[in-house]
PDB file of C-alpha atoms and ligand atoms in Angstrom:
ATOM      1  CA  MET A  49       0.092   3.374 -17.009  1.00 61.00           C
ATOM      2  CA  SER A  50      -3.622   3.648 -16.307  1.00 63.00           C
ATOM      3  CA  THR A  51      -5.240   0.819 -14.361  1.00 58.00           C
ATOM      4  CA  ASN A  52      -8.743   1.514 -15.719  1.00 59.00           C
ATOM      5  CA  ASN A  53     -10.421  -1.859 -16.280  1.00 67.00           C
ATOM      6  CA  LYS A  54      -7.144  -3.676 -15.608  1.00 87.00           C
ATOM      7  CA  PHE A  55      -7.395  -4.491 -11.937  1.00 93.00           C
ATOM      8  CA  ASP A  56      -9.190  -7.762 -11.240  1.00 95.00           C
ATOM      9  CA  PHE A  57     -11.062  -7.614  -7.924  1.00 94.00           C
ATOM     10  CA  SER A  58     -12.161 -11.233  -8.076  1.00 94.00           C
ATOM     11  CA  LEU A  59     -10.459 -13.621  -5.641  1.00 94.00           C
ATOM     12  CA  GLU A  60     -11.769 -16.857  -7.074  1.00 92.00           C
ATOM     13  CA  LYS A  61      -8.438 -17.914  -8.678  1.00 93.00           C
ATOM     14  CA  TYR A  62      -6.725 -17.765  -5.279  1.00 93.00           C
ATOM     15  CA  ASN A  63      -6.736 -20.398  -2.588  1.00 88.00           C
ATOM     16  CA  ILE A  64      -7.578 -18.592   0.636  1.00 87.00           C
ATOM     17  CA  PRO A  65      -8.953 -21.059   3.204  1.00 82.00           C
ATOM     18  CA  ASN A  66     -10.027 -18.614   5.901  1.00 86.00           C
ATOM     19  CA  TYR A  67     -10.087 -14.856   5.470  1.00 87.00           C
ATOM     20  CA  SER A  68     -10.833 -14.175   9.109  1.00 88.00           C
ATOM     21  CA  ASN A  69      -7.433 -15.614  10.072  1.00 90.00           C
ATOM     22  CA  LEU A  70      -5.438 -13.303   7.808  1.00 96.00           C
ATOM     23  CA  LYS A  71      -3.295 -10.728   9.635  1.00 97.00           C
ATOM     24  CA  ILE A  72      -2.487  -7.616   7.636  1.00 98.00           C
ATOM     25  CA  GLY A  73       0.008  -4.894   8.597  1.00 98.00           C
ATOM     26  CA  ILE A  74      -0.370  -1.439   7.076  1.00 98.00           C
ATOM     27  CA  VAL A  75       2.325   1.260   7.129  1.00 98.00           C
ATOM     28  CA  VAL A  76       1.085   4.741   6.204  1.00 98.00           C
ATOM     29  CA  SER A  77       2.972   7.945   5.466  1.00 98.00           C
ATOM     30  CA  GLU A  78       1.850  11.189   7.129  1.00 98.00           C
ATOM     31  CA  TRP A  79       2.944  13.361   4.201  1.00 98.00           C
ATOM     32  CA  ASN A  80      -0.109  14.376   2.127  1.00 98.00           C
ATOM     33  CA  SER A  81      -2.230  12.824   4.850  1.00 98.00           C
ATOM     34  CA  ASP A  82      -5.518  13.972   3.277  1.00 98.00           C
ATOM     35  CA  ILE A  83      -4.689  11.543   0.444  1.00 98.00           C
ATOM     36  CA  THR A  84      -3.047   8.782   2.505  1.00 98.00           C
ATOM     37  CA  ASN A  85      -5.988   8.755   4.949  1.00 98.00           C
ATOM     38  CA  ASN A  86      -8.331   8.107   2.010  1.00 98.00           C
ATOM     39  CA  LEU A  87      -6.078   5.323   0.716  1.00 98.00           C
ATOM     40  CA  LEU A  88      -5.993   3.839   4.214  1.00 98.00           C
ATOM     41  CA  SER A  89      -9.796   3.943   4.590  1.00 98.00           C
ATOM     42  CA  GLY A  90     -10.208   2.333   1.167  1.00 98.00           C
ATOM     43  CA  ALA A  91      -7.802  -0.458   2.112  1.00 98.00           C
ATOM     44  CA  VAL A  92      -9.316  -1.120   5.548  1.00 98.00           C
ATOM     45  CA  LYS A  93     -12.903  -1.112   4.211  1.00 98.00           C
ATOM     46  CA  GLU A  94     -11.971  -3.555   1.457  1.00 97.00           C
ATOM     47  CA  LEU A  95     -10.160  -5.897   3.856  1.00 97.00           C
ATOM     48  CA  ILE A  96     -13.137  -5.906   6.214  1.00 97.00           C
ATOM     49  CA  SER A  97     -15.635  -6.422   3.404  1.00 96.00           C
ATOM     50  CA  ASN A  98     -13.674  -9.558   2.468  1.00 95.00           C
ATOM     51  CA  GLY A  99     -14.004 -11.043   5.944  1.00 95.00           C
ATOM     52  CA  ILE A 100     -10.768  -9.921   7.555  1.00 96.00           C
ATOM     53  CA  THR A 101     -11.454  -8.953  11.146  1.00 96.00           C
ATOM     54  CA  LYS A 102     -10.697  -5.450  12.435  1.00 96.00           C
ATOM     55  CA  LYS A 103      -8.508  -6.857  15.207  1.00 96.00           C
ATOM     56  CA  ASN A 104      -6.271  -8.460  12.561  1.00 97.00           C
ATOM     57  CA  ILE A 105      -5.532  -5.176  10.782  1.00 98.00           C
ATOM     58  CA  PHE A 106      -2.574  -3.296  12.305  1.00 98.00           C
ATOM     59  CA  VAL A 107      -1.922   0.297  11.218  1.00 98.00           C
ATOM     60  CA  ASN A 108       1.460   1.989  11.795  1.00 98.00           C
ATOM     61  CA  TRP A 109       2.342   5.556  10.780  1.00 98.00           C
ATOM     62  CA  VAL A 110       5.662   6.910   9.486  1.00 98.00           C
ATOM     63  CA  PRO A 111       6.562  10.573   8.795  1.00 98.00           C
ATOM     64  CA  GLY A 112       6.982  10.372   5.005  1.00 98.00           C
ATOM     65  CA  SER A 113       7.111   7.917   2.116  1.00 98.00           C
ATOM     66  CA  PHE A 114      10.878   7.666   2.416  1.00 98.00           C
ATOM     67  CA  GLU A 115      10.369   6.039   5.843  1.00 98.00           C
ATOM     68  CA  LEU A 116       7.942   3.402   4.510  1.00 98.00           C
ATOM     69  CA  VAL A 117      10.723   0.914   3.792  1.00 98.00           C
ATOM     70  CA  TYR A 118      12.095   1.069   7.330  1.00 98.00           C
ATOM     71  CA  GLY A 119       8.571   0.892   8.785  1.00 98.00           C
ATOM     72  CA  CYS A 120       7.726  -2.175   6.693  1.00 98.00           C
ATOM     73  CA  LYS A 121      11.074  -3.792   7.507  1.00 98.00           C
ATOM     74  CA  GLN A 122      10.408  -3.444  11.230  1.00 98.00           C
ATOM     75  CA  ILE A 123       6.973  -5.030  11.081  1.00 98.00           C
ATOM     76  CA  LEU A 124       8.188  -7.940   8.924  1.00 97.00           C
ATOM     77  CA  LYS A 125       9.205  -9.480  12.259  1.00 94.00           C
ATOM     78  CA  LYS A 126       5.553  -9.620  13.331  1.00 95.00           C
ATOM     79  CA  ASN A 127       4.692 -12.376  10.907  1.00 90.00           C
ATOM     80  CA  PHE A 128       1.813 -10.739   9.061  1.00 97.00           C
ATOM     81  CA  ASP A 129       0.325 -12.518   6.066  1.00 97.00           C
ATOM     82  CA  ALA A 130       0.885  -9.370   4.012  1.00 98.00           C
ATOM     83  CA  ILE A 131       1.934  -5.766   4.514  1.00 98.00           C
ATOM     84  CA  ILE A 132       0.602  -2.745   2.638  1.00 99.00           C
ATOM     85  CA  ALA A 133       2.793   0.361   2.287  1.00 99.00           C
ATOM     86  CA  ILE A 134       0.698   3.497   1.723  1.00 99.00           C
ATOM     87  CA  GLY A 135       2.143   6.829   0.638  1.00 98.00           C
ATOM     88  CA  CYS A 136       1.658   9.748  -1.711  1.00 98.00           C
ATOM     89  CA  VAL A 137       4.568  11.519  -3.359  1.00 98.00           C
ATOM     90  CA  ILE A 138       3.708  14.666  -5.304  1.00 97.00           C
ATOM     91  CA  LYS A 139       6.142  16.283  -7.715  1.00 96.00           C
ATOM     92  CA  GLY A 140       7.496  19.637  -6.627  1.00 91.00           C
ATOM     93  CA  ASP A 141       9.959  22.105  -8.172  1.00 91.00           C
ATOM     94  CA  THR A 142      13.085  20.102  -7.395  1.00 92.00           C
ATOM     95  CA  ASP A 143      14.457  16.582  -7.915  1.00 91.00           C
ATOM     96  CA  HIS A 144      13.344  15.456  -4.459  1.00 92.00           C
ATOM     97  CA  TYR A 145      10.355  13.615  -5.943  1.00 94.00           C
ATOM     98  CA  GLU A 146      12.581  11.384  -8.111  1.00 95.00           C
ATOM     99  CA  TYR A 147      14.779  10.442  -5.148  1.00 96.00           C
ATOM    100  CA  ILE A 148      11.841   9.559  -2.910  1.00 97.00           C
ATOM    101  CA  CYS A 149       9.980   7.625  -5.635  1.00 97.00           C
ATOM    102  CA  SER A 150      12.996   5.567  -6.647  1.00 98.00           C
ATOM    103  CA  SER A 151      14.103   4.932  -3.047  1.00 98.00           C
ATOM    104  CA  VAL A 152      10.710   3.756  -1.857  1.00 98.00           C
ATOM    105  CA  SER A 153       9.943   1.624  -4.919  1.00 98.00           C
ATOM    106  CA  ASN A 154      13.401  -0.008  -4.890  1.00 98.00           C
ATOM    107  CA  GLY A 155      13.292  -0.435  -1.121  1.00 98.00           C
ATOM    108  CA  ILE A 156       9.924  -2.170  -1.188  1.00 98.00           C
ATOM    109  CA  MET A 157      11.011  -4.359  -4.094  1.00 98.00           C
ATOM    110  CA  GLN A 158      14.087  -5.337  -2.037  1.00 98.00           C
ATOM    111  CA  LEU A 159      11.909  -6.301   0.932  1.00 98.00           C
ATOM    112  CA  ASN A 160       9.877  -8.532  -1.369  1.00 98.00           C
ATOM    113  CA  ILE A 161      13.055 -10.209  -2.610  1.00 98.00           C
ATOM    114  CA  GLU A 162      14.538 -10.733   0.842  1.00 97.00           C
ATOM    115  CA  SER A 163      11.583 -11.581   3.045  1.00 97.00           C
ATOM    116  CA  ASP A 164       8.826 -14.185   2.911  1.00 96.00           C
ATOM    117  CA  ILE A 165       6.060 -11.692   3.576  1.00 98.00           C
ATOM    118  CA  PRO A 166       4.588  -9.883   0.578  1.00 98.00           C
ATOM    119  CA  VAL A 167       4.785  -6.104   0.762  1.00 98.00           C
ATOM    120  CA  ILE A 168       2.236  -4.315  -1.419  1.00 98.00           C
ATOM    121  CA  PHE A 169       3.200  -1.019  -3.061  1.00 98.00           C
ATOM    122  CA  CYS A 170       0.389   1.490  -2.558  1.00 98.00           C
ATOM    123  CA  VAL A 171       2.388   4.656  -3.110  1.00 98.00           C
ATOM    124  CA  LEU A 172       0.918   7.261  -5.439  1.00 98.00           C
ATOM    125  CA  THR A 173       3.609   9.049  -7.466  1.00 97.00           C
ATOM    126  CA  ASP A 174       1.726  11.943  -9.003  1.00 97.00           C
ATOM    127  CA  HIS A 175       2.431  15.221 -10.746  1.00 96.00           C
ATOM    128  CA  ASN A 176      -0.124  17.133  -8.707  1.00 97.00           C
ATOM    129  CA  LYS A 177      -2.784  16.879  -5.989  1.00 97.00           C
ATOM    130  CA  VAL A 178      -5.599  16.520  -8.534  1.00 98.00           C
ATOM    131  CA  GLN A 179      -4.081  13.280  -9.852  1.00 98.00           C
ATOM    132  CA  SER A 180      -3.703  12.005  -6.282  1.00 98.00           C
ATOM    133  CA  SER A 181      -7.317  12.861  -5.402  1.00 98.00           C
ATOM    134  CA  GLU A 182      -8.545  11.100  -8.535  1.00 98.00           C
ATOM    135  CA  ARG A 183      -6.762   7.923  -7.376  1.00 98.00           C
ATOM    136  CA  SER A 184      -7.710   7.993  -3.702  1.00 98.00           C
ATOM    137  CA  GLY A 185     -11.483   7.852  -3.951  1.00 97.00           C
ATOM    138  CA  GLY A 186     -12.017   9.948  -7.102  1.00 97.00           C
ATOM    139  CA  LYS A 187     -12.702   9.172 -10.742  1.00 96.00           C
ATOM    140  CA  TYR A 188      -9.929   6.571 -11.003  1.00 96.00           C
ATOM    141  CA  GLY A 189     -11.086   4.696  -7.915  1.00 96.00           C
ATOM    142  CA  ASN A 190      -9.109   4.161  -4.754  1.00 98.00           C
ATOM    143  CA  LYS A 191      -5.697   2.535  -5.032  1.00 98.00           C
ATOM    144  CA  GLY A 192      -6.003   1.590  -1.349  1.00 98.00           C
ATOM    145  CA  THR A 193      -8.876  -0.707  -2.293  1.00 98.00           C
ATOM    146  CA  GLU A 194      -6.775  -2.330  -5.014  1.00 98.00           C
ATOM    147  CA  ALA A 195      -3.862  -2.702  -2.581  1.00 98.00           C
ATOM    148  CA  ALA A 196      -6.122  -4.530  -0.110  1.00 98.00           C
ATOM    149  CA  ILE A 197      -7.143  -7.042  -2.772  1.00 97.00           C
ATOM    150  CA  ALA A 198      -3.514  -7.428  -3.876  1.00 97.00           C
ATOM    151  CA  ALA A 199      -2.557  -8.105  -0.236  1.00 98.00           C
ATOM    152  CA  ILE A 200      -5.198 -10.836   0.102  1.00 97.00           C
ATOM    153  CA  LYS A 201      -4.123 -12.423  -3.189  1.00 96.00           C
ATOM    154  CA  MET A 202      -0.462 -12.405  -2.226  1.00 97.00           C
ATOM    155  CA  ALA A 203      -1.205 -13.692   1.280  1.00 96.00           C
ATOM    156  CA  SER A 204      -2.522 -16.858  -0.380  1.00 93.00           C
ATOM    157  CA  PHE A 205       1.086 -17.785  -1.302  1.00 91.00           C
ATOM    158  CA  LYS A 206       2.214 -17.847   2.300  1.00 81.00           C
TER     159      LYS A 206
HETATM  160  C1  DLZ B 225      10.521  15.934   2.040  1.00 69.45           C
HETATM  161  C2  DLZ B 225       9.348  15.371   1.325  1.00 69.45           C
HETATM  162  C3  DLZ B 225       8.830  15.987   0.174  1.00 69.45           C
HETATM  163  C4  DLZ B 225       9.426  17.223  -0.392  1.00 69.45           C
HETATM  164  N1  DLZ B 225       7.758  15.516  -0.448  1.00 69.45           N
HETATM  165  C5  DLZ B 225       7.167  14.392   0.024  1.00 69.45           C
HETATM  166  C6  DLZ B 225       6.021  13.854  -0.632  1.00 69.45           C
HETATM  167  O1  DLZ B 225       5.480  14.385  -1.608  1.00 69.45           O
HETATM  168  N2  DLZ B 225       5.482  12.721  -0.123  1.00 69.45           N
HETATM  169  C7  DLZ B 225       6.014  12.070   0.971  1.00 69.45           C
HETATM  170  O2  DLZ B 225       5.486  11.019   1.352  1.00 69.45           O
HETATM  171  N3  DLZ B 225       7.087  12.577   1.599  1.00 69.45           N
HETATM  172  C8  DLZ B 225       7.659  13.711   1.171  1.00 69.45           C
HETATM  173  N4  DLZ B 225       8.755  14.222   1.808  1.00 69.45           N
HETATM  174  C9  DLZ B 225       9.196  13.591   3.087  1.00 69.45           C
HETATM  175  C10 DLZ B 225      10.134  12.393   2.883  1.00 69.45           C
HETATM  176  O3  DLZ B 225       9.401  11.249   2.477  1.00 69.45           O
HETATM  177  C11 DLZ B 225      10.833  12.060   4.232  1.00 69.45           C
HETATM  178  O4  DLZ B 225       9.869  11.941   5.254  1.00 69.45           O
HETATM  179  C12 DLZ B 225      11.843  13.121   4.643  1.00 69.45           C
HETATM  180  O5  DLZ B 225      12.771  13.353   3.616  1.00 69.45           O
HETATM  181  C13 DLZ B 225      12.597  12.681   5.929  1.00 69.45           C
HETATM  182  O6  DLZ B 225      13.376  11.514   5.672  1.00 69.45           O
END
């Protein structure tokens, strides 16, 4: 499911009265932090370049991607306009990868069903580190950047 040429960065179809008022929460996993740090920088840079102020971007860390759902659930109470969950799960020799990927994707979907605040899924689920690098500032762009735009678009519903 490549996103080459599929992600639309333009915000013109969305009604966003004042970008500087948007408050965005970000929850980031420490596992594979070389990758998640790049996703985080991509997201923060993109938010700022769209007029969101640094003081309205709140970054919270969790140990691994499995903890993203709990981390996002806790900050739902803070009334952000959108939340971005950032993680990187890389396939190993066991089934652990499948459990983490399905738990975090289902958990974040559940938060979107139950709460009024959009939670953006920026979790790479890759077969190896090369794939993750290619998607966190490499030849396939930076999924953190796309997540930032998705967060702004979804915030317009609130
Ligand atoms: C345990 C584990 C493994 C094996 N792999 C990853 C991974 O690739 N990416 C990631 O974000 N987290 C991983 N974890 C940690 C789990 O997400 C979680 O932090 C622990 O199981 C503790 O609940």
